[in-house]
Coordinates of C-alpha atoms in Angstrom, one line a residue:
Chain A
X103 CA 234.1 333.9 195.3
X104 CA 231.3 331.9 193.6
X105 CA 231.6 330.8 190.2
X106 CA 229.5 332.9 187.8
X107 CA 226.0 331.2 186.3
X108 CA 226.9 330.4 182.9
X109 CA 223.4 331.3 180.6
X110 CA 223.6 329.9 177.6
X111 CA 221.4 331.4 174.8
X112 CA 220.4 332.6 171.3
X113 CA 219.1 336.2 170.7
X114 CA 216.1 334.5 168.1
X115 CA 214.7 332.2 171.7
X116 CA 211.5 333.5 173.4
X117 CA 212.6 331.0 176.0
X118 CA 216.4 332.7 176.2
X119 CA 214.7 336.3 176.9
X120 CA 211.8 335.1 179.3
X121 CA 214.9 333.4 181.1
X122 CA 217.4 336.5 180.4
X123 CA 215.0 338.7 181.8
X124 CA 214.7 336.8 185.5
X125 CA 218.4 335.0 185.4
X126 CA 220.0 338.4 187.4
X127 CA 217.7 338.5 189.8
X128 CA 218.3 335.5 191.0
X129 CA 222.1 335.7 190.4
X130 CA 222.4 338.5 192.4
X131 CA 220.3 337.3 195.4
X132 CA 222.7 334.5 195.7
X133 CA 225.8 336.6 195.1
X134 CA 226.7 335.9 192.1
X135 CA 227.4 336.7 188.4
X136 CA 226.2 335.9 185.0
X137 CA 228.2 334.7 182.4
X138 CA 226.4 336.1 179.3
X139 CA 227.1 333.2 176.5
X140 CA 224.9 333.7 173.2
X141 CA 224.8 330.7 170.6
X142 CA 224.1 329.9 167.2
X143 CA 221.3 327.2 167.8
X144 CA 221.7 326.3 163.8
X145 CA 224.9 324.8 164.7
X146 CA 223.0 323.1 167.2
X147 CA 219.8 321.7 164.9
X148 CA 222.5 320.5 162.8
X149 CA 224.1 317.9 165.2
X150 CA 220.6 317.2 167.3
X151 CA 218.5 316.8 164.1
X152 CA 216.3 319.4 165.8
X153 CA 215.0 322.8 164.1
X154 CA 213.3 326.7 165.3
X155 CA 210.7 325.2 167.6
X156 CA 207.5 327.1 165.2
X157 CA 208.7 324.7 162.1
X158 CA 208.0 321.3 163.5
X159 CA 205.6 319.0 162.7
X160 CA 202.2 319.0 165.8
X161 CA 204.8 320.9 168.5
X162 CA 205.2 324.3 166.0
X163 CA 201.4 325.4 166.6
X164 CA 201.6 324.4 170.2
X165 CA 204.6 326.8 171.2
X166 CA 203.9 329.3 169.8
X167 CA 200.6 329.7 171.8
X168 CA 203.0 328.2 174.5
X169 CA 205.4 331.1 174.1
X170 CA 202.5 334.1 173.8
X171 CA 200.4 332.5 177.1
X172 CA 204.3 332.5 179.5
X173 CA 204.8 335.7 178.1
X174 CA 201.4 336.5 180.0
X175 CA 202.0 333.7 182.7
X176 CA 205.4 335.6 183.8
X177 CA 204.2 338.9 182.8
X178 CA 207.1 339.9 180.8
X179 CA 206.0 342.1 177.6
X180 CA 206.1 340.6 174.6
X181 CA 205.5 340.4 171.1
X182 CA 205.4 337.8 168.7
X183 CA 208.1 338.9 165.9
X184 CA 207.8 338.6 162.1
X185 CA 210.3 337.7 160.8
X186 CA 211.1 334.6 163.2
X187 CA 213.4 333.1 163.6
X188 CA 216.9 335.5 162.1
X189 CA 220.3 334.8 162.4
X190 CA 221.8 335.8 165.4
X191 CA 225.2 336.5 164.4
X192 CA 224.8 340.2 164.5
X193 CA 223.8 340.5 168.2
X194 CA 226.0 337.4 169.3
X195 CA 229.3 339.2 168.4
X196 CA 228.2 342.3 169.5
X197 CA 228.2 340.7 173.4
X198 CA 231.9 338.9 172.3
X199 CA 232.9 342.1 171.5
X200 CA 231.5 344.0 174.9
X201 CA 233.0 341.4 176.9
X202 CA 236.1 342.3 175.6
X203 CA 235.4 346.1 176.5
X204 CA 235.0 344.8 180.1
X205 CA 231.6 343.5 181.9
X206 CA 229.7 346.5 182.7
X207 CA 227.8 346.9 180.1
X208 CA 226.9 343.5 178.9
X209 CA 223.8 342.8 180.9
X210 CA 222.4 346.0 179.6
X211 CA 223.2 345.1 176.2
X212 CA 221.6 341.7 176.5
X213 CA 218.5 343.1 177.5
X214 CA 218.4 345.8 174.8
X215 CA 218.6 343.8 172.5
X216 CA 216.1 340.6 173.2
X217 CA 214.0 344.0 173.9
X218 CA 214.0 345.3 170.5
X219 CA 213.3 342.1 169.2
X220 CA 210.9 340.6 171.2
X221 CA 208.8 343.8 172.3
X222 CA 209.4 346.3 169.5
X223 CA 210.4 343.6 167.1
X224 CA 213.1 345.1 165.5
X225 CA 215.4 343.2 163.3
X226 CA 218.6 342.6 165.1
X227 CA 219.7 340.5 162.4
X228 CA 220.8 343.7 160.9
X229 CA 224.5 344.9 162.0
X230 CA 222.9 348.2 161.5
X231 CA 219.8 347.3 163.7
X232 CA 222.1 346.2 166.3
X233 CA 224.5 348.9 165.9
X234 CA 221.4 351.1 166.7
X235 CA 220.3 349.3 169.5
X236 CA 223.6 349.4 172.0
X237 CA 224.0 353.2 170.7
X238 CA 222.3 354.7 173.6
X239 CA 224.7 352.7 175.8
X240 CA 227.2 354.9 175.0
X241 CA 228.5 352.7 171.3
X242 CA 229.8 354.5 168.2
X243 CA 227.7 352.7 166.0
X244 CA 230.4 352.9 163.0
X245 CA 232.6 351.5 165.5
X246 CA 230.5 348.5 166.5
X247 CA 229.3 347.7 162.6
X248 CA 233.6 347.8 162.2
X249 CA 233.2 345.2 165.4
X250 CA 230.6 343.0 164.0
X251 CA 232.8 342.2 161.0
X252 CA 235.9 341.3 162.5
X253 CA 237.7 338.6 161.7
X254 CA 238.9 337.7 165.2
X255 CA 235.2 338.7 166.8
X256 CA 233.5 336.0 163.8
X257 CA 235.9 333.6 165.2
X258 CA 235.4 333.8 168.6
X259 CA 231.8 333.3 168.3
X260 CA 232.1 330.0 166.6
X261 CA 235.0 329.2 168.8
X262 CA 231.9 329.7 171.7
X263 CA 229.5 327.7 170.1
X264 CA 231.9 324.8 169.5
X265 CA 232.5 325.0 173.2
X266 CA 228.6 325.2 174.3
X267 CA 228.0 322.2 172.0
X268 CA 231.1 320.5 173.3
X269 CA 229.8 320.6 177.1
X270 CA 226.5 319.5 176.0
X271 CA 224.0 322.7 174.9
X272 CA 221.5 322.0 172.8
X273 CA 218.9 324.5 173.5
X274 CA 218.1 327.9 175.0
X275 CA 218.0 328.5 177.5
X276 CA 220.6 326.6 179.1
X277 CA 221.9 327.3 182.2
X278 CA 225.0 325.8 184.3
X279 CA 225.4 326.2 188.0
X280 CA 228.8 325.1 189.2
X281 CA 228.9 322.2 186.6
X282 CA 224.8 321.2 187.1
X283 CA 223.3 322.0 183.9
X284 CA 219.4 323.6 183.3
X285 CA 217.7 323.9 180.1
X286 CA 214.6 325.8 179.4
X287 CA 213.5 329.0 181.8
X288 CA 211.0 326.4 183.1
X289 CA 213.9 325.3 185.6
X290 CA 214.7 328.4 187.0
X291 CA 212.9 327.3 189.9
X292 CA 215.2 324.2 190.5
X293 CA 218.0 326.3 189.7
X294 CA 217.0 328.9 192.9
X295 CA 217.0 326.2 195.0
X296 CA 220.4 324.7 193.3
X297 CA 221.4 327.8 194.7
X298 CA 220.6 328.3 197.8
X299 CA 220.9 324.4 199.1
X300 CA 224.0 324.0 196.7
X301 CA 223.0 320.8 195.1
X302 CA 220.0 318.6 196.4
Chain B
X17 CA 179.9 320.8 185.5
X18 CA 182.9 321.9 184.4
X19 CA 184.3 320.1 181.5
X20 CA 186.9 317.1 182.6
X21 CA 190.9 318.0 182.7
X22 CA 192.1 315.9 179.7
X23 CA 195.5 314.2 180.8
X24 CA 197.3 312.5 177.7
X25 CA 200.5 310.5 178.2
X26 CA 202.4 307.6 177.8
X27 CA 203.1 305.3 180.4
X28 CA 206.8 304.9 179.6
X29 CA 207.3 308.9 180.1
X30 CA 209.2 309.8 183.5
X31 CA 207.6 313.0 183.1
X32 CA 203.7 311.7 182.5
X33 CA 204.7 310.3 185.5
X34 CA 205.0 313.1 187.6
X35 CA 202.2 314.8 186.1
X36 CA 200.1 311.5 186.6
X37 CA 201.2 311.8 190.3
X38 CA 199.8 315.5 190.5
X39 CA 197.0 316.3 188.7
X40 CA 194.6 314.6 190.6
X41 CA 194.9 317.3 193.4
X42 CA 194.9 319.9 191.1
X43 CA 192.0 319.1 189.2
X44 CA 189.6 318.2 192.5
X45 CA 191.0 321.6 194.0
X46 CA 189.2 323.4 190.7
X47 CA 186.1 320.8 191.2
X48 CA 187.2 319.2 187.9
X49 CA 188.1 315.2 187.2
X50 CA 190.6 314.0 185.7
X51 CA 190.2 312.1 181.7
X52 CA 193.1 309.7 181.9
X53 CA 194.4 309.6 177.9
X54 CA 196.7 306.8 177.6
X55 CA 198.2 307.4 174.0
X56 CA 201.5 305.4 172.2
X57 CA 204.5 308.0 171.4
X58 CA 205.9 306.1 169.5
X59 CA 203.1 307.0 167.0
X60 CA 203.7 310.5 167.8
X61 CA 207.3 310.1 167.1
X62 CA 206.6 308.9 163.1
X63 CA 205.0 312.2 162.8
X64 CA 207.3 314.8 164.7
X65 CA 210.6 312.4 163.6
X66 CA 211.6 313.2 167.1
X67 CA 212.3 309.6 169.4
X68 CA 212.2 308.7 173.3
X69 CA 214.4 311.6 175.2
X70 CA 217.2 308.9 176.2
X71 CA 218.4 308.0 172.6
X72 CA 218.9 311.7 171.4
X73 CA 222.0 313.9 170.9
X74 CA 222.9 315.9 173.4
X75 CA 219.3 316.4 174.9
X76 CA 219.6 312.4 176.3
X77 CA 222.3 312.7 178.4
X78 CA 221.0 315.7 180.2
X79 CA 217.3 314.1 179.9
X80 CA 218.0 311.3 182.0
X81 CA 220.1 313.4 184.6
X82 CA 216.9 316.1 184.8
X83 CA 214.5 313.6 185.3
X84 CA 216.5 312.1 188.3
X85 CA 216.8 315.7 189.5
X86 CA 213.0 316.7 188.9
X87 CA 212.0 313.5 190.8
X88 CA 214.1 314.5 193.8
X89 CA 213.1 318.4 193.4
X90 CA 209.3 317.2 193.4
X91 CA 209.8 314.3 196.2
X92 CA 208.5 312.2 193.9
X93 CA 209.5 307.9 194.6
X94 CA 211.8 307.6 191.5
X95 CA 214.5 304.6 189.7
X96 CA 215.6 305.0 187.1
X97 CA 214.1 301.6 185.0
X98 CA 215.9 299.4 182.5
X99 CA 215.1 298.5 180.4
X100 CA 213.6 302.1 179.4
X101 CA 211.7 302.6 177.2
X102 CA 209.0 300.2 177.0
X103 CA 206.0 299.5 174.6
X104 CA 203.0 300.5 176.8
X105 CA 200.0 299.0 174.8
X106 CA 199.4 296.1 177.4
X107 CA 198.9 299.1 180.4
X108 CA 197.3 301.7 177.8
X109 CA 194.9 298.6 177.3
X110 CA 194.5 297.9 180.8
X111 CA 192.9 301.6 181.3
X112 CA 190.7 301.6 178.3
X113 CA 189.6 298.4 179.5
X114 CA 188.6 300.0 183.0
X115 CA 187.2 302.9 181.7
X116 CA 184.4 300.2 180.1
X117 CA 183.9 299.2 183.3
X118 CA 183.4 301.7 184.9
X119 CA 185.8 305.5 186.1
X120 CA 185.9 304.2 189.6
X121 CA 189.7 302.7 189.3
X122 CA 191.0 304.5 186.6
X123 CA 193.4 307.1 188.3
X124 CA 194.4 303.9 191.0
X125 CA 195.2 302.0 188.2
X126 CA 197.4 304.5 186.2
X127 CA 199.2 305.7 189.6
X128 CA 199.6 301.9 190.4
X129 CA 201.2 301.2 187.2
X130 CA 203.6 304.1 187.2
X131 CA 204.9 303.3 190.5
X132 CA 205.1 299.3 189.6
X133 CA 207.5 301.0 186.3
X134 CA 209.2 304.1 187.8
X135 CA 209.6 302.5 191.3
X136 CA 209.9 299.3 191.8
X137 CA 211.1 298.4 187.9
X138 CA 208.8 296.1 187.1
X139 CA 208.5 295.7 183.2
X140 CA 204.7 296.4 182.6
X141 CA 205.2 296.3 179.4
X142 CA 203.8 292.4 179.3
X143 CA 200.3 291.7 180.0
X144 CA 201.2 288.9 182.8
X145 CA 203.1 292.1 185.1
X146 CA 200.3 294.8 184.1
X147 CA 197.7 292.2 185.5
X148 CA 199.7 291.4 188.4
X149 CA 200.1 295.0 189.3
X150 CA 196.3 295.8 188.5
X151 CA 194.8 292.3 190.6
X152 CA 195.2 294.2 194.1
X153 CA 192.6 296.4 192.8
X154 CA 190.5 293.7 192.5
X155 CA 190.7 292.6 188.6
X156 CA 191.5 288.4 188.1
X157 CA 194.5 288.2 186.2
X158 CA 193.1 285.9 183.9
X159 CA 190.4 288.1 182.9
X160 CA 192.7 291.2 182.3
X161 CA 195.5 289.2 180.2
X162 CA 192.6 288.5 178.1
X163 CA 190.8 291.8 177.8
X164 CA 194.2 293.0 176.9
X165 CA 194.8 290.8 173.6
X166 CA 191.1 291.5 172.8
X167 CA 190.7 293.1 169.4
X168 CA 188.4 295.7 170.6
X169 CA 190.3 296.8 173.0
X170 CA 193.2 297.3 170.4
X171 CA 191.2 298.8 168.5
X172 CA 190.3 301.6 170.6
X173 CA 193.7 302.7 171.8
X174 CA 194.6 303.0 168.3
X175 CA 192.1 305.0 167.8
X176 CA 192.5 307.3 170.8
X177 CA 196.2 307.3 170.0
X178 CA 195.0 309.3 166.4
X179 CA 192.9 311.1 168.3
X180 CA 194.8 312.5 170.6
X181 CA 197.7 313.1 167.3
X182 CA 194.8 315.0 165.3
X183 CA 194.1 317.6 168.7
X184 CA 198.2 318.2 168.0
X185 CA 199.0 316.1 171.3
X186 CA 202.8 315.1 170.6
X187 CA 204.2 314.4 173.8
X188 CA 203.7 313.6 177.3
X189 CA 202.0 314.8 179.5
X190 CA 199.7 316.8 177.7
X191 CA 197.0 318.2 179.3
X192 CA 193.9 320.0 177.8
X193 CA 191.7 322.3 180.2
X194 CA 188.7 323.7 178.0
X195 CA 190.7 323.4 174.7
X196 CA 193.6 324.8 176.1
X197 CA 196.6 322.7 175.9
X198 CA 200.0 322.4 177.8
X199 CA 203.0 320.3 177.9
X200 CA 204.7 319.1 180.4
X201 CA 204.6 318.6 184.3
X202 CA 206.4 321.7 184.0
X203 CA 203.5 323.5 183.0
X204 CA 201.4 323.0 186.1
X205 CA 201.8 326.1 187.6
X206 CA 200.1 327.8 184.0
X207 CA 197.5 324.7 184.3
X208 CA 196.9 325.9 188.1
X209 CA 196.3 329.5 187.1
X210 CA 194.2 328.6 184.0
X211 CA 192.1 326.5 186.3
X212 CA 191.7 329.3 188.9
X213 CA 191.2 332.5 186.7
X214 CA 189.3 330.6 183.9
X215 CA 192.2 331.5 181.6
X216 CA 194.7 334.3 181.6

């Protein structure tokens, strides 16, 4: 069995969803998984000196037209959100805490939620927002707000951060092929062919 | 006529580089010409407090091993120089230099000093190798060495450097097609549609 495709991301990236959005595709042409990882990129900014791309000096008015014209470019529907960027804490643990459900549903969950963000720019930030979101996938929303504020759940999603920033992630999305690492949905094209030569 | 492609970049930027190395073809597909915009980074850098890729956290590690992969991925001549980077005022001259003569050699002259840097490692960083590299095209080395510490000629590519900082330019390549701007080789494929469809 292959390896799964580890995706690195954060629920408040454009880049993460436009990349979320095509990365199963191409897993599954090549027979294989994704590894759904969501980051805090805060943690990041604070060791890269970096911050939320639409804040910095010259490059904040240029992505954000960037963003809005690969939305079009890739024709994946999209909204610019207000307000941007949140805290991602809410949606993050949510995955932590599917994963621990079992895989099935994480994918789905994923999606759902850069969705209602990123189209119908809802505020995931919310435990309640979330909580609403993953509902039609079958989640007690009581039961998932009780998730969100676990101890053990809080931990395990800074425990995952530490390790993204330990092998080197510093944006989203980031992507790792059997050890080869990809940032930015931009390289999904040298990841396809990662996959099917297996290096080059 | 269709307005010029303006191509902004630095000549110690792997990836203005491989723009450099495509553009070109794209632009005389679309019946456009290429504006070869040599600009100074390290300008840029003052303002977005960012620095060359190489010497950041995190991002420089993986920098260096994605530009070695993007060359490949391209088939794109690539070696990694040293030392890297350079100060590129003595080439950045050199082209504002031949544009006063004349646009016949511009695009030979920035191709042939990319390759003299990103190939065969030579350090055009000093006036004596940036007229060596440039004399094949027919320029006296004498000549050029001294059109390069005239103060006109400084003048002007600090003043095309703050040009190209007030139109939000802040890294390399950037590349304007009818006041529409993109960064990044990796944004070719957007620059090709743009040219095609007359935006999107």
């Amino acid at each position: 069995m292959a390896a799964p495709i580890d995706f690195y991301f954060d629920f408040s990236s454009p880049y993460g969803y436009f990349g979320a959005t095509r990365i199963s595709t191409l897993a599954k042409k090549y027979g294989r998984t994704v590894s759904w990882r969501p980051t805090l990129l805060g943690a990041v900014f604070k060791i890269t000196g970096s911050g939320p791309l639409p804040t910095l000096p010259l490059k904040g008015p240029y992505s954000k037209r960037d963003m809005l014209r690969t939305a079009r470019y890739l024709d994946i529907p999209f909204n610019f959100p207000d307000p941007f960027p949140i805290s991602t804490q809410a949606p993050a643990r949510a995955v932590y805490w599917l994963e621990q459900q079992g895989p099935q549903q994480i994918e789905s969950a994923v999606l759902a939620l850069y969705r209602a963000y990123f189209v119908d720019g809802k505020d995931i930030s919310s435990p309640e927002v979330t909580a609403a979101v993953l509902a039609p996938l079958g989640f007690e929303p009581a039961k998932m707000i009780a998730a969100l504020g676990d101890p053990a759940i809080k931990e395990r999603l800074k425990q995952q951060t530490t390790t993204a920033i330990d092998r080197g992630v510093f944006g989203s999305p980031y992507i790792v092929v059997d050890d080869e690492p990809f940032w930015g949905h931009d390289r999904l094209d040298q990841v396809e062919r990662w996959l099917a030569q297996g290096g080059f």
